[in-house]
Short mmCIF file of C-alpha atoms and ligand atoms in Angstrom, two decimals:
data_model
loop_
_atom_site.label_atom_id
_atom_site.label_comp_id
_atom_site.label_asym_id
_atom_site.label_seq_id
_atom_site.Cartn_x
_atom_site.Cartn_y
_atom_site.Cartn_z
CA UNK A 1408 27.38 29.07 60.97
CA UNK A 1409 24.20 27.22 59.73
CA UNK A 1410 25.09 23.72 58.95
CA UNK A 1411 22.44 21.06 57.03
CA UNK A 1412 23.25 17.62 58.00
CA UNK A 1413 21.49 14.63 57.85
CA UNK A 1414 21.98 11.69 60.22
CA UNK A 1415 21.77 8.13 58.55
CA UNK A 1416 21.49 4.61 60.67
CA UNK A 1417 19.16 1.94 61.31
CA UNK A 1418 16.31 2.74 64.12
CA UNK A 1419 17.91 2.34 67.51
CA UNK A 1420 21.53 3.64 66.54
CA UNK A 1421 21.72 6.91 68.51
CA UNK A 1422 20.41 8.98 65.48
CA UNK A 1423 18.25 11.14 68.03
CA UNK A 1424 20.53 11.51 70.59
CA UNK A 1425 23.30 12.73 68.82
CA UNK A 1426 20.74 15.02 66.40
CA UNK A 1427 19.47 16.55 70.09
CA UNK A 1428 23.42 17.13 71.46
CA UNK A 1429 24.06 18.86 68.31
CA UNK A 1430 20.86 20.99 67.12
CA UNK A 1431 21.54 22.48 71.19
CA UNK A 1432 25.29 22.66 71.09
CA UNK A 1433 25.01 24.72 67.50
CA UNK A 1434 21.53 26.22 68.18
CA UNK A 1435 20.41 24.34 64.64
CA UNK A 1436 16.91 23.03 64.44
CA UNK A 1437 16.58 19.13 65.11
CA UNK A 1438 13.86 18.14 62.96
CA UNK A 1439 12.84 14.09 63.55
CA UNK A 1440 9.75 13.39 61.33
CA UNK A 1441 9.29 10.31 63.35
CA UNK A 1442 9.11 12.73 66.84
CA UNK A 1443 6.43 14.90 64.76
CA UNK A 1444 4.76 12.34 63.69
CA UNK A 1445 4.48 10.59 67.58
CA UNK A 1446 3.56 14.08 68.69
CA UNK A 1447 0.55 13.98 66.37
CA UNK A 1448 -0.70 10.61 67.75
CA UNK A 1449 -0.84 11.78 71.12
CA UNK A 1450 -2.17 15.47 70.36
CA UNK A 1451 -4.95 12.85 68.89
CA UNK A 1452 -5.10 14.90 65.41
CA UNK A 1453 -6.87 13.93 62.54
CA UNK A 1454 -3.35 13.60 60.37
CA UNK A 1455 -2.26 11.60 64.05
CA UNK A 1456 -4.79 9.14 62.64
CA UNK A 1457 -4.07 8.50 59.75
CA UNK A 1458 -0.34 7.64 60.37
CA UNK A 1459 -0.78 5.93 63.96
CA UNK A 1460 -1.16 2.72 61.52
CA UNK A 1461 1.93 3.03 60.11
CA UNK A 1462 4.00 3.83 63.34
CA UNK A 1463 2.56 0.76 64.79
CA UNK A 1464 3.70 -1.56 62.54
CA UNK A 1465 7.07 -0.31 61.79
CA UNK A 1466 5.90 0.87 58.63
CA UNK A 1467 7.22 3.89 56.08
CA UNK A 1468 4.88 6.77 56.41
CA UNK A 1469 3.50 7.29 52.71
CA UNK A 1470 5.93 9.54 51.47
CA UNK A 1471 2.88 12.57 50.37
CA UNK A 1472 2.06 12.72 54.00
CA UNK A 1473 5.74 13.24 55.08
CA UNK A 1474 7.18 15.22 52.78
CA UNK A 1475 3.84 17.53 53.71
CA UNK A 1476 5.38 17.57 57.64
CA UNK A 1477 8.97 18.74 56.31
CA UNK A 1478 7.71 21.04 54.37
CA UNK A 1479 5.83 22.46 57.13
CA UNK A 1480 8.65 21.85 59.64
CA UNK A 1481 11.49 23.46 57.35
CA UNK A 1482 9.02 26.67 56.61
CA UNK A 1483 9.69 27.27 60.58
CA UNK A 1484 12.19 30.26 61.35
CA UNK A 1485 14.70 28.08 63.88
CA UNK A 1486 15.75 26.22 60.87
CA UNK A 1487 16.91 29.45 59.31
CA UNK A 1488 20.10 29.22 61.47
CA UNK A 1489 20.50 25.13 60.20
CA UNK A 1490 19.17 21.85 61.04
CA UNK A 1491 19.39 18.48 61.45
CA UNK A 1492 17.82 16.15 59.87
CA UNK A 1493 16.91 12.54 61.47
CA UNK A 1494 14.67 10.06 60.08
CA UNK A 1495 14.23 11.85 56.54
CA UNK A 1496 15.08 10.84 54.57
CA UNK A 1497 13.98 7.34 54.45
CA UNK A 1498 13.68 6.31 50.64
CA UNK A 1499 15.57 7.10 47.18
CA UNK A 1500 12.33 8.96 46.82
CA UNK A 1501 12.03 10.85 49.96
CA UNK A 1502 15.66 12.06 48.89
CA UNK A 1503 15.03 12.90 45.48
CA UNK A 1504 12.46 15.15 46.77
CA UNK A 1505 14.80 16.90 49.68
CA UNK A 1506 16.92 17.62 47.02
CA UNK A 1507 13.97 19.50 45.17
CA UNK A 1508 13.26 21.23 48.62
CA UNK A 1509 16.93 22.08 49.25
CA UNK A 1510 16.86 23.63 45.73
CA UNK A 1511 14.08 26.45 46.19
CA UNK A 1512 15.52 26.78 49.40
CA UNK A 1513 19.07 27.36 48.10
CA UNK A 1514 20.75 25.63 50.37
CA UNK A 1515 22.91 22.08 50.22
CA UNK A 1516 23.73 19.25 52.35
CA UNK A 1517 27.35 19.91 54.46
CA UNK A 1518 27.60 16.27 55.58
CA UNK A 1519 25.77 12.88 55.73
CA UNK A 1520 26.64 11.43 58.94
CA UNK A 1521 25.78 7.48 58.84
CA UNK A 1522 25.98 5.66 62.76
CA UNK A 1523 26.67 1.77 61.56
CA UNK A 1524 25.50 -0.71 63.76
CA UNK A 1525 24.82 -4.37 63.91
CA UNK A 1526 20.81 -5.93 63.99
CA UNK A 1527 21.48 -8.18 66.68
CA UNK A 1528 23.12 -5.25 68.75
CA UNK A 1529 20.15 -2.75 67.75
CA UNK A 1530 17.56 -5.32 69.09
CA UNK A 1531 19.21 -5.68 72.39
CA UNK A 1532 19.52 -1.61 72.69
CA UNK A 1533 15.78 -0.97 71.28
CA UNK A 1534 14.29 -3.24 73.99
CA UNK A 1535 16.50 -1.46 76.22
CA UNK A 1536 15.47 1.84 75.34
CA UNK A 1537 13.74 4.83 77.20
CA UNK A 1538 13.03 8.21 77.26
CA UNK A 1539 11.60 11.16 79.07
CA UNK A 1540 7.82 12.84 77.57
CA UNK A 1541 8.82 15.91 79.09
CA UNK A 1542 12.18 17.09 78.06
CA UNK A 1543 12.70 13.97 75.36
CA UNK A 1544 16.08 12.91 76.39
CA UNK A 1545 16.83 9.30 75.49
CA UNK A 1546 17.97 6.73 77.88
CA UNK A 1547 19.31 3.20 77.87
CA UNK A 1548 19.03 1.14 81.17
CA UNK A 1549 22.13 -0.67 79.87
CA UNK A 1550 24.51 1.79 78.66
CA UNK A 1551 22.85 5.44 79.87
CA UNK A 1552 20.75 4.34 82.44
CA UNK A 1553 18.98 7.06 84.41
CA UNK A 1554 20.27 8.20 88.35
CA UNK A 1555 16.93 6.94 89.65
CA UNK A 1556 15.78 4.28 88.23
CA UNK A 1557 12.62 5.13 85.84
CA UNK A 1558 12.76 8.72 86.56
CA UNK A 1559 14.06 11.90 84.13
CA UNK A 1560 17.71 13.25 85.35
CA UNK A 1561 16.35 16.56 83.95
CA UNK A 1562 16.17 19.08 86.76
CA UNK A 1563 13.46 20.43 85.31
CA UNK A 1564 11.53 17.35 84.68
CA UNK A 1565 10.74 16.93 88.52
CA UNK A 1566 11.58 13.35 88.04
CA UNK A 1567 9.20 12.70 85.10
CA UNK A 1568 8.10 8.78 84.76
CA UNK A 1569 10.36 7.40 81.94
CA UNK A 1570 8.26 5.93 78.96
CA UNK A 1571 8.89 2.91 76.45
CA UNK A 1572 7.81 3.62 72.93
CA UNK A 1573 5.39 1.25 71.26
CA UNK A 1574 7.46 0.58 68.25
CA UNK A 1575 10.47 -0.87 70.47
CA UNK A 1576 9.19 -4.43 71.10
CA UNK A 1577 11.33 -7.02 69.23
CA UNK A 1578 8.60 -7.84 66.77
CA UNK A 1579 8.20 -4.19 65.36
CA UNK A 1580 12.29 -3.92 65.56
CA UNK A 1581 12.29 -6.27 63.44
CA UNK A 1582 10.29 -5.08 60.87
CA UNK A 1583 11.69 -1.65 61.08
CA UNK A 1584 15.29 -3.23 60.52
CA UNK A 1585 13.86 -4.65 57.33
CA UNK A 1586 12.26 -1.47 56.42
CA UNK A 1587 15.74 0.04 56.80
CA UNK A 1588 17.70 -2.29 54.95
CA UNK A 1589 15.06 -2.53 51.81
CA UNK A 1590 14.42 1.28 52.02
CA UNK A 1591 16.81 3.18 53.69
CA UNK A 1592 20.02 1.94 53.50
CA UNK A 1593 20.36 2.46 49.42
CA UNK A 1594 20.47 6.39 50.51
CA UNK A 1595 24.45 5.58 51.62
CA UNK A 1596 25.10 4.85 48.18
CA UNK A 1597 22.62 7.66 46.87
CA UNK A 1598 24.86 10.09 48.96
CA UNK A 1599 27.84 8.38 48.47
CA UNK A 1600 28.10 9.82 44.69
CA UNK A 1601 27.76 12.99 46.01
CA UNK A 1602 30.86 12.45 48.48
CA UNK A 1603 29.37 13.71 51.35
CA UNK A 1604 29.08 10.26 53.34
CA UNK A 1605 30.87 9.95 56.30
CA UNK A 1606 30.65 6.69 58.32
CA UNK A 1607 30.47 6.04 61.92
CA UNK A 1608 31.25 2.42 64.07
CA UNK A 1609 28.37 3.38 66.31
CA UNK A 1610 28.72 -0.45 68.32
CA UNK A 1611 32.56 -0.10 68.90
CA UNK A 1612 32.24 4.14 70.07
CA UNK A 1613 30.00 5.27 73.02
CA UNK A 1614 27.61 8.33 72.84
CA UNK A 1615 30.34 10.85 73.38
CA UNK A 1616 33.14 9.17 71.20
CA UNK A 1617 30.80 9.48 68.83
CA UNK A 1618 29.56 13.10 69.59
CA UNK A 1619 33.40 14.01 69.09
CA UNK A 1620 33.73 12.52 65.86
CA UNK A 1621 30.88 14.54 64.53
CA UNK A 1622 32.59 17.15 65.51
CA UNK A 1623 35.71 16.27 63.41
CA UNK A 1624 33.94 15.97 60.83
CA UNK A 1625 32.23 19.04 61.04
CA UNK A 1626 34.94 21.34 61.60
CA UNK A 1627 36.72 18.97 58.58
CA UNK A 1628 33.67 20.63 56.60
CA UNK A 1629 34.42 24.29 57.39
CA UNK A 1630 31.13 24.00 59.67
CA UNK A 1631 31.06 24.52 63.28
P1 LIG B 622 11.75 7.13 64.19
O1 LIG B 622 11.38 7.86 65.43
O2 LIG B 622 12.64 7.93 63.28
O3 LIG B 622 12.31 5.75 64.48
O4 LIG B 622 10.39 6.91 63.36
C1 LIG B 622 9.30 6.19 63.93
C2 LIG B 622 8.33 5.79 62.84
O5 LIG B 622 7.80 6.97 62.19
C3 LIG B 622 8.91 4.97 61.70
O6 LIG B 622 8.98 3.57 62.02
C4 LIG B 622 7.91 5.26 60.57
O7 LIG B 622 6.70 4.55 60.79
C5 LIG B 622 7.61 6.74 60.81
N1 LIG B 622 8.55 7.62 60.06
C6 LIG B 622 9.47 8.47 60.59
N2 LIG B 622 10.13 9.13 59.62
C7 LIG B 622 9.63 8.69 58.44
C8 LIG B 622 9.90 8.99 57.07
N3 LIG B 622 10.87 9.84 56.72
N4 LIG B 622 9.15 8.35 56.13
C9 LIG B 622 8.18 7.49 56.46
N5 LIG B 622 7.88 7.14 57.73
C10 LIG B 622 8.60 7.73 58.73
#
């Protein structure tokens, strides 16, 4: 069944992994503006240049330029059979305009998912953070650290180098937490209203405990 969902949380609190587990366990679409827009920097486009700023500084992406790469992304025939959204949107505004979007498209939201987690705990996983260019999967060398130390797990990665994203030192964090809280948390009340919220303890439940609540809550939905 195509489900819409859209995954909530500060930078850092497992948004992406648990977007990736579920866009392949459902065959939805996973659709991360922030991957798109990373993939842009290093194709070295001309749009990859005008947002590179942005990324760097842990800033919001003006919202003409990324409501122009959802439109683009949703127009794409995998996200027929549902997607998941992760990192849009990011403002009252971005969401006031996915709700024009989800209009022409006739379709609705089934669930807003939002993985609550602590600053202080965010910093110390951000800075801990890794993942593979090949295949994308996320790592932690705390909590999910790879077999081999600095090296993909992925068969089919032939043991790619594992690579730190620019944004994750402790001064952009930062910034990007305050981003969050100014910008981006005020959607939990925005889709709050709507009663689709459903909250998460994403310090107190690893990546699986938390993989198997979505899943509650999704078949709780009538989608699955
Ligand atoms: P993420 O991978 O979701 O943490 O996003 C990385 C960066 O991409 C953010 O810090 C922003 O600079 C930019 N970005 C991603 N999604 C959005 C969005 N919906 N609106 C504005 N900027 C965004």
């Amino acid at each position: 069944m195509a489900g819409h969902l859209l995954i909530l949380g500060a930078p850092g609190a497992g948004k992406g992994t648990q977007a990736m587990r579920l866009a392949g366990k459902h065959r939805w679409a996973h659709i991360s503006t922030g991957d798109i827009f990373r993939r842009h920097g290093e194709r070295g486009t001309e749009f990859g240049k005008k947002i590179e700023g942005y990324l760097k500084a842990g800033e919001l992406v003006p919202d003409s330029l990324t409501c122009e790469v959802l439109v683009d992304r949703l127009s794409q025939s995998d996200c027929d059979n549902g997607y998941i959204l992760d990192g849009f949107p990011r403002s009252v505004r971005q969401a006031e305009q996915l709700d024009r979007m989800l209009e022409e498209r006739e379709e609705a939201l089934d669930a807003v998912i939002v993985l609550d987690i602590g600053d202080d705990e965010i910093v110390e996983r951000l800075t801990a953070r890794r993942n593979c260019p090949k295949c994308g999967k996320i790592y932690n060398l705390k909590f999910s650290p790879p077999a081999i130390e600095g090296a993909c797990d992925n068969e089919t990665c032939g043991g790619a180098a594992l690579e730190e994203r620019e944004d994750d030192c402790e001064e952009t964090i930062r910034q990007r937490l305050k981003v969050y809280h100014e910008s981006t948390e005020p959607l939990i009340e925005h889709y709050a209203a709507r009663e689709l919220v459903q909250s998460i303890d994403a310090a107190a439940e690893g990546p699986c405990e938390i993989a198997d609540k979505i899943e509650d809550i999704l078949l709780a939905q009538g989608v699955s």
